[in-house]
mmCIF file of C-alpha atoms in Angstrom:
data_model
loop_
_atom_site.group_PDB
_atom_site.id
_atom_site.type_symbol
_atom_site.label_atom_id
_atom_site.label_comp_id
_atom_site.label_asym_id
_atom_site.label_seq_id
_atom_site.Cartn_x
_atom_site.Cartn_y
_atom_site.Cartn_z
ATOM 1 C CA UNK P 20 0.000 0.000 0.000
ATOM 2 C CA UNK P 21 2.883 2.334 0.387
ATOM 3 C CA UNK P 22 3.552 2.307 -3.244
ATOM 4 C CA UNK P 23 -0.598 3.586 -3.702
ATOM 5 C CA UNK P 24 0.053 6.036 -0.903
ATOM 6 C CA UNK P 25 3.491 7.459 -3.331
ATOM 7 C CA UNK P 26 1.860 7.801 -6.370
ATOM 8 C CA UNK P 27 -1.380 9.506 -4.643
ATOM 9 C CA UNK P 28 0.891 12.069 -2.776
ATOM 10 C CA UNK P 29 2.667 13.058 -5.712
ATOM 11 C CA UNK P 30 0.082 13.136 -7.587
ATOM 12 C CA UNK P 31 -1.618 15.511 -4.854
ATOM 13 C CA UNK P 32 1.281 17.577 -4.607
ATOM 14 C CA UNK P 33 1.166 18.393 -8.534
ATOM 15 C CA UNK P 34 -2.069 19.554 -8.631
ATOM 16 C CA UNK P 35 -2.422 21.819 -5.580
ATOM 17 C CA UNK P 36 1.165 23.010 -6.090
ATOM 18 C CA UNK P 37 2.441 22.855 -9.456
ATOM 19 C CA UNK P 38 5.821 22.575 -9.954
ATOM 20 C CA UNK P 39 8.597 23.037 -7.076
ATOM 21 C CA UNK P 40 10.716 26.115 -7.424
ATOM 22 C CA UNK P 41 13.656 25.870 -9.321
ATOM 23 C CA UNK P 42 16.290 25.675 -5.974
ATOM 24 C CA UNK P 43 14.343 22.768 -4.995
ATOM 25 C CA UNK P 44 13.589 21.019 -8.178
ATOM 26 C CA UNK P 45 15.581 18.125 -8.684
ATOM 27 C CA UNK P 46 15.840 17.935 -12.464
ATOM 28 C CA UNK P 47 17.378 21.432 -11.743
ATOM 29 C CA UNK P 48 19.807 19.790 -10.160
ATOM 30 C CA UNK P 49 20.606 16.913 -12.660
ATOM 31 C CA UNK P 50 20.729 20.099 -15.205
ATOM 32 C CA UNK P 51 23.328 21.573 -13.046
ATOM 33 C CA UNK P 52 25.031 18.098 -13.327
ATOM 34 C CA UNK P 53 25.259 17.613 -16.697
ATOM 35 C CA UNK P 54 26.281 20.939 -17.703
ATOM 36 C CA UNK P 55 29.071 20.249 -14.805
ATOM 37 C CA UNK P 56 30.269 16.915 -16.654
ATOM 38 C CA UNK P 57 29.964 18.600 -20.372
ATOM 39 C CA UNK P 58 32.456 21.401 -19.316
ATOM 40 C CA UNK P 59 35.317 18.164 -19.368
ATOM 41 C CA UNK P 60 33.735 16.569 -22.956
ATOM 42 C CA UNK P 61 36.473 16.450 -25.556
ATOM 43 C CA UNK P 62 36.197 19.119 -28.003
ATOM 44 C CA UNK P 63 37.490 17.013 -31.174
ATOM 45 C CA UNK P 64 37.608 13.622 -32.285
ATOM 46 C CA UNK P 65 33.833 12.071 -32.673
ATOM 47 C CA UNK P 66 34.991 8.504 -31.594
ATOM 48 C CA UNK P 67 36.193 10.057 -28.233
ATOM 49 C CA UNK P 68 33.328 12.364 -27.743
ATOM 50 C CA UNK P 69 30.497 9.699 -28.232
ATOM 51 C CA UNK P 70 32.676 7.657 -25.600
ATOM 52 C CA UNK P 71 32.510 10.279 -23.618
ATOM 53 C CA UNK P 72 28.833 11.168 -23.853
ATOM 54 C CA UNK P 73 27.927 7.476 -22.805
ATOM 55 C CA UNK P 74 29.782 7.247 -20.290
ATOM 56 C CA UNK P 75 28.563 11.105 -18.888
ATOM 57 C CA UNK P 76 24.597 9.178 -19.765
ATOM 58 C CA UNK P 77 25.111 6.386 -17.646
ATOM 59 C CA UNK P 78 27.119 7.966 -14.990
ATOM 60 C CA UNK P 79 23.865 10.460 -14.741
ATOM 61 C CA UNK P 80 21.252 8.199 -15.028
ATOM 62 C CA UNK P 81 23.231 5.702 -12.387
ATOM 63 C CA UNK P 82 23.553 8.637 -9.856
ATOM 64 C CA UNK P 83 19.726 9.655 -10.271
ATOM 65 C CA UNK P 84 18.303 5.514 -9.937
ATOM 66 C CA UNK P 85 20.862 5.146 -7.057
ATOM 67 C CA UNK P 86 20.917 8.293 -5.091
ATOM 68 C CA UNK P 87 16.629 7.707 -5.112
ATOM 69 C CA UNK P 88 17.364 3.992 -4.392
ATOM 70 C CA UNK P 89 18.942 4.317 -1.179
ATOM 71 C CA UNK P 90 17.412 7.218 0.022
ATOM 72 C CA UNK P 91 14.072 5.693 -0.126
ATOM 73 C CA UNK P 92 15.298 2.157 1.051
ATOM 74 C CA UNK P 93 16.893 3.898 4.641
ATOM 75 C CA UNK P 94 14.019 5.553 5.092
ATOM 76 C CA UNK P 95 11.768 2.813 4.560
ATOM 77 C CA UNK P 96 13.388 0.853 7.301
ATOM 78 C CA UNK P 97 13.587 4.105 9.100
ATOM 79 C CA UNK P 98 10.676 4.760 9.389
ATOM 80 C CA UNK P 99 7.368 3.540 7.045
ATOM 81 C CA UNK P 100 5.628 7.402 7.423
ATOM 82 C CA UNK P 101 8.634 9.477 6.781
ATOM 83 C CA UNK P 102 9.267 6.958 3.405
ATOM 84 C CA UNK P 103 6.027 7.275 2.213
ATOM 85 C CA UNK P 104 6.247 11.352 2.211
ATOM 86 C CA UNK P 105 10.044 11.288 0.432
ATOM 87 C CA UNK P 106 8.646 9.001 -1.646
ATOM 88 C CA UNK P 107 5.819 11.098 -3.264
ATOM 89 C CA UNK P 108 7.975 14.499 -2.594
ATOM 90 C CA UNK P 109 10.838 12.726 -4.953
ATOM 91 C CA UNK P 110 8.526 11.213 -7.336
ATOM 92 C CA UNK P 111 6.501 14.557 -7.810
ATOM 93 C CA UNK P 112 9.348 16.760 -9.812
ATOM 94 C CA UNK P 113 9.900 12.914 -11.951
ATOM 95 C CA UNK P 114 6.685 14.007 -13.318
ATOM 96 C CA UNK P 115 4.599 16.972 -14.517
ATOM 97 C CA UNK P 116 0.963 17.086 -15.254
ATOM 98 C CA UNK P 117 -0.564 20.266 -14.267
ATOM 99 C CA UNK P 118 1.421 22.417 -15.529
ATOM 100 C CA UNK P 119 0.842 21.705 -19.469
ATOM 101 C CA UNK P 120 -2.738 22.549 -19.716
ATOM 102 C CA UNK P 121 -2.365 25.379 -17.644
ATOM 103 C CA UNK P 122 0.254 26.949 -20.308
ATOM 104 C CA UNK P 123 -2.246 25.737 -23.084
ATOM 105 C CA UNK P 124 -5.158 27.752 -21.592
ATOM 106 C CA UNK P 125 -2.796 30.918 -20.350
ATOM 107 C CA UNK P 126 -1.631 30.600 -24.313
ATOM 108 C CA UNK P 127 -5.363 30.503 -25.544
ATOM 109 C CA UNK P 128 -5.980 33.839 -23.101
ATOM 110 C CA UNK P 129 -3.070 35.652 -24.247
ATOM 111 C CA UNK P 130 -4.251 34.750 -27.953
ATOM 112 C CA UNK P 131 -7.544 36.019 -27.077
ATOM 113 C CA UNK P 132 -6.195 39.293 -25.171
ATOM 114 C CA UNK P 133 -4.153 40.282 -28.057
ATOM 115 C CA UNK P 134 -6.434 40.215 -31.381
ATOM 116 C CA UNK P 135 -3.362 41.229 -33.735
ATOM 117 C CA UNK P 136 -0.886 38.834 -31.925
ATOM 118 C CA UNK P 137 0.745 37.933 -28.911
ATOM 119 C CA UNK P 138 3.634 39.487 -27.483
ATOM 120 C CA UNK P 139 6.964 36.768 -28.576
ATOM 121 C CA UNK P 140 8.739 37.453 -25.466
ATOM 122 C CA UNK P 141 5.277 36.467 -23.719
ATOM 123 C CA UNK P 142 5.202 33.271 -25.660
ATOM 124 C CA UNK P 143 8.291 32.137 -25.831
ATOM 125 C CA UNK P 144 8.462 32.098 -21.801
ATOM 126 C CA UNK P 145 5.102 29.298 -22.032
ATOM 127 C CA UNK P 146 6.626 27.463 -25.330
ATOM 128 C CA UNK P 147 9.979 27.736 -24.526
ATOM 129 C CA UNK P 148 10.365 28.304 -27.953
ATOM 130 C CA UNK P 149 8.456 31.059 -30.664
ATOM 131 C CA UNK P 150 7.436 29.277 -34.036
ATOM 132 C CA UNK P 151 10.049 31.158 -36.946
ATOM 133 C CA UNK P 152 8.392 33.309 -39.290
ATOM 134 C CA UNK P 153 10.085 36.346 -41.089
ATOM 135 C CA UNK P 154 7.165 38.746 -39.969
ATOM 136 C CA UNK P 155 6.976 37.048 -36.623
ATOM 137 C CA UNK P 156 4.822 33.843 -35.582
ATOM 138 C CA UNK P 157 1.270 33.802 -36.762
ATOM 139 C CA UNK P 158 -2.174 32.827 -34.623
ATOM 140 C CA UNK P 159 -2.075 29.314 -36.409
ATOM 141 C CA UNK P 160 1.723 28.977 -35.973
ATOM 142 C CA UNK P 161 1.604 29.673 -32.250
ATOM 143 C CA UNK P 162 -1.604 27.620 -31.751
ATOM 144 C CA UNK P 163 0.164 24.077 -33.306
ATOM 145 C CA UNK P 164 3.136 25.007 -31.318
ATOM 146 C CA UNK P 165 1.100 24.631 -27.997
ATOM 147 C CA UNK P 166 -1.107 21.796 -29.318
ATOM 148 C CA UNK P 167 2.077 19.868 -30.546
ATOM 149 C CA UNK P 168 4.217 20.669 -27.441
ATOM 150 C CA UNK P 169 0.833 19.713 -24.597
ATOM 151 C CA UNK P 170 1.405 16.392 -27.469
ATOM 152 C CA UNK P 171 4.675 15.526 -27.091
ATOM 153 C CA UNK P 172 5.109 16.186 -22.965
ATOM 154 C CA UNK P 173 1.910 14.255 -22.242
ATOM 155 C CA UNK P 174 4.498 11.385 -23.128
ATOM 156 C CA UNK P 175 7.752 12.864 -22.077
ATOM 157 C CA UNK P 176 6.721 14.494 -18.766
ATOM 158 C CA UNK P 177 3.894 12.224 -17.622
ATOM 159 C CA UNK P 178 3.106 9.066 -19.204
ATOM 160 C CA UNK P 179 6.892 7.947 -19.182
ATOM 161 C CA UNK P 180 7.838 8.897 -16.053
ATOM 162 C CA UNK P 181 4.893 7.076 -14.587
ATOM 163 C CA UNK P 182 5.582 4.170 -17.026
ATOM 164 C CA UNK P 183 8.873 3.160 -15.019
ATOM 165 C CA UNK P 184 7.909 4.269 -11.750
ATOM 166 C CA UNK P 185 5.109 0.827 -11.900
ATOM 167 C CA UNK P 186 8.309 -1.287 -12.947
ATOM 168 C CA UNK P 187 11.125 0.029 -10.985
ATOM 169 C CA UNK P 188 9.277 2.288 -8.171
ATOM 170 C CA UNK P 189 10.155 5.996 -7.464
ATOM 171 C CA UNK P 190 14.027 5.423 -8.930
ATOM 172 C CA UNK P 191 12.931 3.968 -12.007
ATOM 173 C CA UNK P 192 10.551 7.100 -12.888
ATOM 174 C CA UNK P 193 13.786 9.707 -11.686
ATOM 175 C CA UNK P 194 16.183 7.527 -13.861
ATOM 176 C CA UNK P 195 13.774 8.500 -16.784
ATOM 177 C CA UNK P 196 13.577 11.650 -16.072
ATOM 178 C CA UNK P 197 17.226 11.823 -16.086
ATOM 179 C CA UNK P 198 17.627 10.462 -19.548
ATOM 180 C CA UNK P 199 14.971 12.980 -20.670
ATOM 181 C CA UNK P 200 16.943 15.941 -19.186
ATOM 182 C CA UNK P 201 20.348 13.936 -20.844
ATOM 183 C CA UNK P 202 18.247 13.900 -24.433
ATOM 184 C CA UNK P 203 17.006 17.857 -24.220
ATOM 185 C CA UNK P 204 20.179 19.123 -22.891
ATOM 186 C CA UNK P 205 23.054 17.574 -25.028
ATOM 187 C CA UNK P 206 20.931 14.772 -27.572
ATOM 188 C CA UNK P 207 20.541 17.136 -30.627
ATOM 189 C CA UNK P 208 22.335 18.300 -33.861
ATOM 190 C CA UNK P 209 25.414 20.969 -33.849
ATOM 191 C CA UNK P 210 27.701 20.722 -30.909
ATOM 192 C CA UNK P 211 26.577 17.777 -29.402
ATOM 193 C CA UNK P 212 26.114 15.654 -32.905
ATOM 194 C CA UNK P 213 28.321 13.145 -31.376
ATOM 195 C CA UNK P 214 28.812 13.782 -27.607
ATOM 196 C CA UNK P 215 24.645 13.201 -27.619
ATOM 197 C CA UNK P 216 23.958 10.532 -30.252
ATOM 198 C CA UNK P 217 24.247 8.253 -26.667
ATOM 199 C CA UNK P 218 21.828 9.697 -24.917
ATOM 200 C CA UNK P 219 19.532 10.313 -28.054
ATOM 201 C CA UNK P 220 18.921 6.927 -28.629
ATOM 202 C CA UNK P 221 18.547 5.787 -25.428
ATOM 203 C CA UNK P 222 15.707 8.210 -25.080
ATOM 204 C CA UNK P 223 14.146 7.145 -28.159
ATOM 205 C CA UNK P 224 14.726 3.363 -26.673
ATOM 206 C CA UNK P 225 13.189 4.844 -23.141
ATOM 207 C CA UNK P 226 10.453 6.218 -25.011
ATOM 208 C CA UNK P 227 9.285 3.837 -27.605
ATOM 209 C CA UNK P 228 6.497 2.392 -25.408
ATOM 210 C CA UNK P 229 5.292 5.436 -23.631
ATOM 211 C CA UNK P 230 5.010 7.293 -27.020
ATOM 212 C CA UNK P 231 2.575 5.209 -28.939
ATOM 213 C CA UNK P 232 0.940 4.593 -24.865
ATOM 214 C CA UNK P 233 -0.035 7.848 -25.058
ATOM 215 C CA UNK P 234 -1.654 8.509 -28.400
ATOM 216 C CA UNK P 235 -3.975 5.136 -27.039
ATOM 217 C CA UNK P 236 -4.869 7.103 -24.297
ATOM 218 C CA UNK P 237 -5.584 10.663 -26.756
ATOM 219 C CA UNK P 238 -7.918 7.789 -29.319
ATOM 220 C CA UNK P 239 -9.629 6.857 -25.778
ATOM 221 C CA UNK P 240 -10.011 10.375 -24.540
ATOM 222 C CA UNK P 241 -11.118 11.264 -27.609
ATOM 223 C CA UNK P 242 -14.113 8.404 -27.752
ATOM 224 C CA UNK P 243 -15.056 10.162 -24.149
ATOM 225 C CA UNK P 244 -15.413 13.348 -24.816
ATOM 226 C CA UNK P 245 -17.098 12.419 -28.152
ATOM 227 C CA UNK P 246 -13.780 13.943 -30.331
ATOM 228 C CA UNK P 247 -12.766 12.483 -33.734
ATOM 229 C CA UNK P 248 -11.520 8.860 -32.431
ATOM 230 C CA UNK P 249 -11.154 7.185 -35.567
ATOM 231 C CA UNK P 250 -9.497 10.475 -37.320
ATOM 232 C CA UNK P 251 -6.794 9.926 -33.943
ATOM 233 C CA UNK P 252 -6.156 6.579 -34.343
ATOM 234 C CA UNK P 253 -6.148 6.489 -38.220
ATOM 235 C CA UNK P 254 -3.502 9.590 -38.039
ATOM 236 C CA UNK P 255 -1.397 7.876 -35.275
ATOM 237 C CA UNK P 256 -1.348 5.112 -37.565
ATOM 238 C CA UNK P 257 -0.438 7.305 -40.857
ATOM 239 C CA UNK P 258 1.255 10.267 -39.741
ATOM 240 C CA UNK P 259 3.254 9.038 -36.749
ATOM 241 C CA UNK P 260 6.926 8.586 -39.096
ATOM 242 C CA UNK P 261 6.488 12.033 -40.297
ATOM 243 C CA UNK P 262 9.323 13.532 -37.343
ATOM 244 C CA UNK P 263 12.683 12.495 -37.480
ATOM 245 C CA UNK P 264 11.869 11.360 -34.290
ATOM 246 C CA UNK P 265 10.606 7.884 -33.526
ATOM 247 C CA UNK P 266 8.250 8.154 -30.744
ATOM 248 C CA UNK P 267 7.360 11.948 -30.793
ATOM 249 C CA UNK P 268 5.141 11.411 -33.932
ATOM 250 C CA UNK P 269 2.357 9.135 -31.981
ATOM 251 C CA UNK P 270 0.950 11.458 -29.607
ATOM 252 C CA UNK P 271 1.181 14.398 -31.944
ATOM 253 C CA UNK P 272 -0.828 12.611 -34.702
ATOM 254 C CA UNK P 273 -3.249 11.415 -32.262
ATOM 255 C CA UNK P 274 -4.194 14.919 -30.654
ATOM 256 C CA UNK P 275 -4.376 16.413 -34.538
ATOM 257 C CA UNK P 276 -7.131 13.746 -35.859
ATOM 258 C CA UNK P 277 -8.942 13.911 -32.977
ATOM 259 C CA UNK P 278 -8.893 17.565 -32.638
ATOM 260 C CA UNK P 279 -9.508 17.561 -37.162
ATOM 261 C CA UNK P 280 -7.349 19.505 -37.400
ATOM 262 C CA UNK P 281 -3.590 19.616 -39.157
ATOM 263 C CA UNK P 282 -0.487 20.364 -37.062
ATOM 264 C CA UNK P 283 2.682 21.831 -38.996
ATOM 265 C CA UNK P 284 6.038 22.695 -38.085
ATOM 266 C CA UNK P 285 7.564 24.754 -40.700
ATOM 267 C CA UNK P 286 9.579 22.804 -43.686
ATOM 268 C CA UNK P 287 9.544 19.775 -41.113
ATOM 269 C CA UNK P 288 6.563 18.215 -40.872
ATOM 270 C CA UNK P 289 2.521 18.170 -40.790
ATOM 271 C CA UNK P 290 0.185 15.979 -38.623
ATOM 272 C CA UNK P 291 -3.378 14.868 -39.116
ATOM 273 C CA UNK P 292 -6.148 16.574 -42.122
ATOM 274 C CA UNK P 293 -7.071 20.030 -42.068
ATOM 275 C CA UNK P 294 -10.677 19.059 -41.636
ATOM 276 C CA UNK P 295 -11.920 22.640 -39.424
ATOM 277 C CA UNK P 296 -9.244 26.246 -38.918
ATOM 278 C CA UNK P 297 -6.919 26.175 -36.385
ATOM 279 C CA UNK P 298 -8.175 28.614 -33.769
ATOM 280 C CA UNK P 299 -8.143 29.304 -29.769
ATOM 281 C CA UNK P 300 -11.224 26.610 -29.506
ATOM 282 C CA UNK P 301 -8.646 24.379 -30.483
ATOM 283 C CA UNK P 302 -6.859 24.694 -27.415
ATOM 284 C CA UNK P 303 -9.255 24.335 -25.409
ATOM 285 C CA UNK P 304 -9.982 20.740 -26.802
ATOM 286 C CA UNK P 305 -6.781 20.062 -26.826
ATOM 287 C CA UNK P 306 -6.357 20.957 -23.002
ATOM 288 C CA UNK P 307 -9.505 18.752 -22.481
ATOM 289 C CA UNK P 308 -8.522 15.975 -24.025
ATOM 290 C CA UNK P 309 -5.040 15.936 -22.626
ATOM 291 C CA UNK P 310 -6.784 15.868 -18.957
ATOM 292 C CA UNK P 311 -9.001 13.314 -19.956
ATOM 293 C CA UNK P 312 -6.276 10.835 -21.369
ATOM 294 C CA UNK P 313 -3.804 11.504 -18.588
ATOM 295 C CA UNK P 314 -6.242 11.328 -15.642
ATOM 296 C CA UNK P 315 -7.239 8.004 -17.163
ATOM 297 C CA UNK P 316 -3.336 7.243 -17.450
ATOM 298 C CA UNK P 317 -2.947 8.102 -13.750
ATOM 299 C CA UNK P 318 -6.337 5.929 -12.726
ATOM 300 C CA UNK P 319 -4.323 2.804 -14.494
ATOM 301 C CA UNK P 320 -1.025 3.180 -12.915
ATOM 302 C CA UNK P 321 -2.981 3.730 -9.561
ATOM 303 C CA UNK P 322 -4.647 0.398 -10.210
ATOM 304 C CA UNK P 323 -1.343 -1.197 -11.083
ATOM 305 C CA UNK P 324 0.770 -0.673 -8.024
ATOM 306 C CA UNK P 325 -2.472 -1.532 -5.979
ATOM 307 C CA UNK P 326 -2.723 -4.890 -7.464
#
């Protein structure tokens, strides 16, 4: 039962609190560790710098399983109480599922505020990123942005996380969330082509179930709340291999046929059939149907670890 009482703290703590602040967050802190073990990479010589950005993977991902590990284990035997609240303060920052509707709906509002377009500096602090265009990011740009990115993290920063936590308990979901940070960090093009091809593919590898997981649950969601369900599932199925990536295809395709609507990101790809205009609505269904498919998400993995 202590496992049931984790999950249902954590899960309690996310939605009343959000997200810790950034001196307290842990993935903070594997950020700071990373960037700490990059300032020693080599700076020439791919053979040595993929070598080099394996071993800096592991080494992370083995610190964040075992640090969690043992923690939780002393305390357990400490004291059954004290392990049950580190447990579901630890596995909390693992995973984060308030926070991505809430920046789809303050996204729709600030769309809806400003009529001839929202402030860039404004959007780029929710996105992360602003959508390129040469006379700045339209409505529709900035509207699939936020529908592909509340896509994408429904796997990344929920579904996954939760994934290894019923497998390998509150490390296992902190190990993933350590490969994620590994993958966003240094598993990309440019400087990192081959210091990060490591930890790139182990994320796809860490992702591969959790990904096409999660556009089931958007095709179930979408049956729910009386969406598109067939358009989701027969977009997952067709438009899934349109990204370079793997896994981030699935959810994305999911959310576009059962929202009908088509997802682009400029001269890279487009999800799903422009069946009805892109607009703020579109959020809002989006939002929905996110909530819907991850509460039932969290109901499952409840059910698991009470089994």
């Amino acid at each position: 039962m202590e496992t049931v009482y984790i999950i249902v703290l954590a899960l309690a703590l996310d939605l009343v609190l959000g997200e810790y602040p950034a001196p307290l967050h842990p993935v903070v802190w594997l950020g700071k560790f990373i960037s700490l073990l990059d300032r020693f990479s080599p700076s020439r010589n791919p053979k040595i710098q993929f070598i080099y950005g394996a071993f800096l993977s592991i080494l992370t991902v083995s610190v964040a399983f075992t640090a969690v590990f043992f923690i939780l284990g002393y305390l357990k035997e400490f004291n059954t109480a004290l392990y049950v609240l580190a447990g579901g303060l630890i596995l909390k920052p693992a995973f984060c599922l308030r926070e991505q509707w809430v920046i789809a709906l303050k996204i729709k509002k600030l769309l809806e505020k400003n009529r001839s377009g929202a402030p860039p500096k404004e959007l780029e602090t929710l996105l992360g990123t602003v959508p390129h265009a040469e006379d700045g990011p339209s409505r529709e740009d900035v509207i699939s942005a936020s529908i592909r990115s509340i896509s994408e993290n429904a796997s990344d920063f929920f579904v996954a996380p939760l994934f290894y936590f019923i497998f390998l308990g509150v490390p296992g979901a902190f190990a993933y969330r350590a490969i994620n940070t590994l993958d966003s960090m240094i598993g990309y093009h440019g400087k990192y082509e081959y210091l990060g091809k490591f930890a790139a593919r182990l994320d796809d590898v860490a992702n591969f179930v959790p990904a096409r997981l999660t556009a089931l649950l958007f095709v179930i969601g979408a049956f729910i709340l009386h969406q598109n369900y067939k358009q989701a599932l027969r977009s997952a199925i067709s438009d899934h291999a349109n990204t370079t990536s793997p896994n981030a295809g699935w959810p994305m395709a999911a959310m576009a046929g059962a929202l009908d609507v088509s997802l682009e990101k400029a001269r890279c790809y487009t999800m799903g059939k422009s069946l009805r205009p892109l607009s703020t609505l579109c959020l809002t269904g989006a939002a929905r149907l996110y909530k819907t498919g991850m509460f039932i998400w969290a109901g499952i993995c409840i059910a698991i670890v009470w089994m």
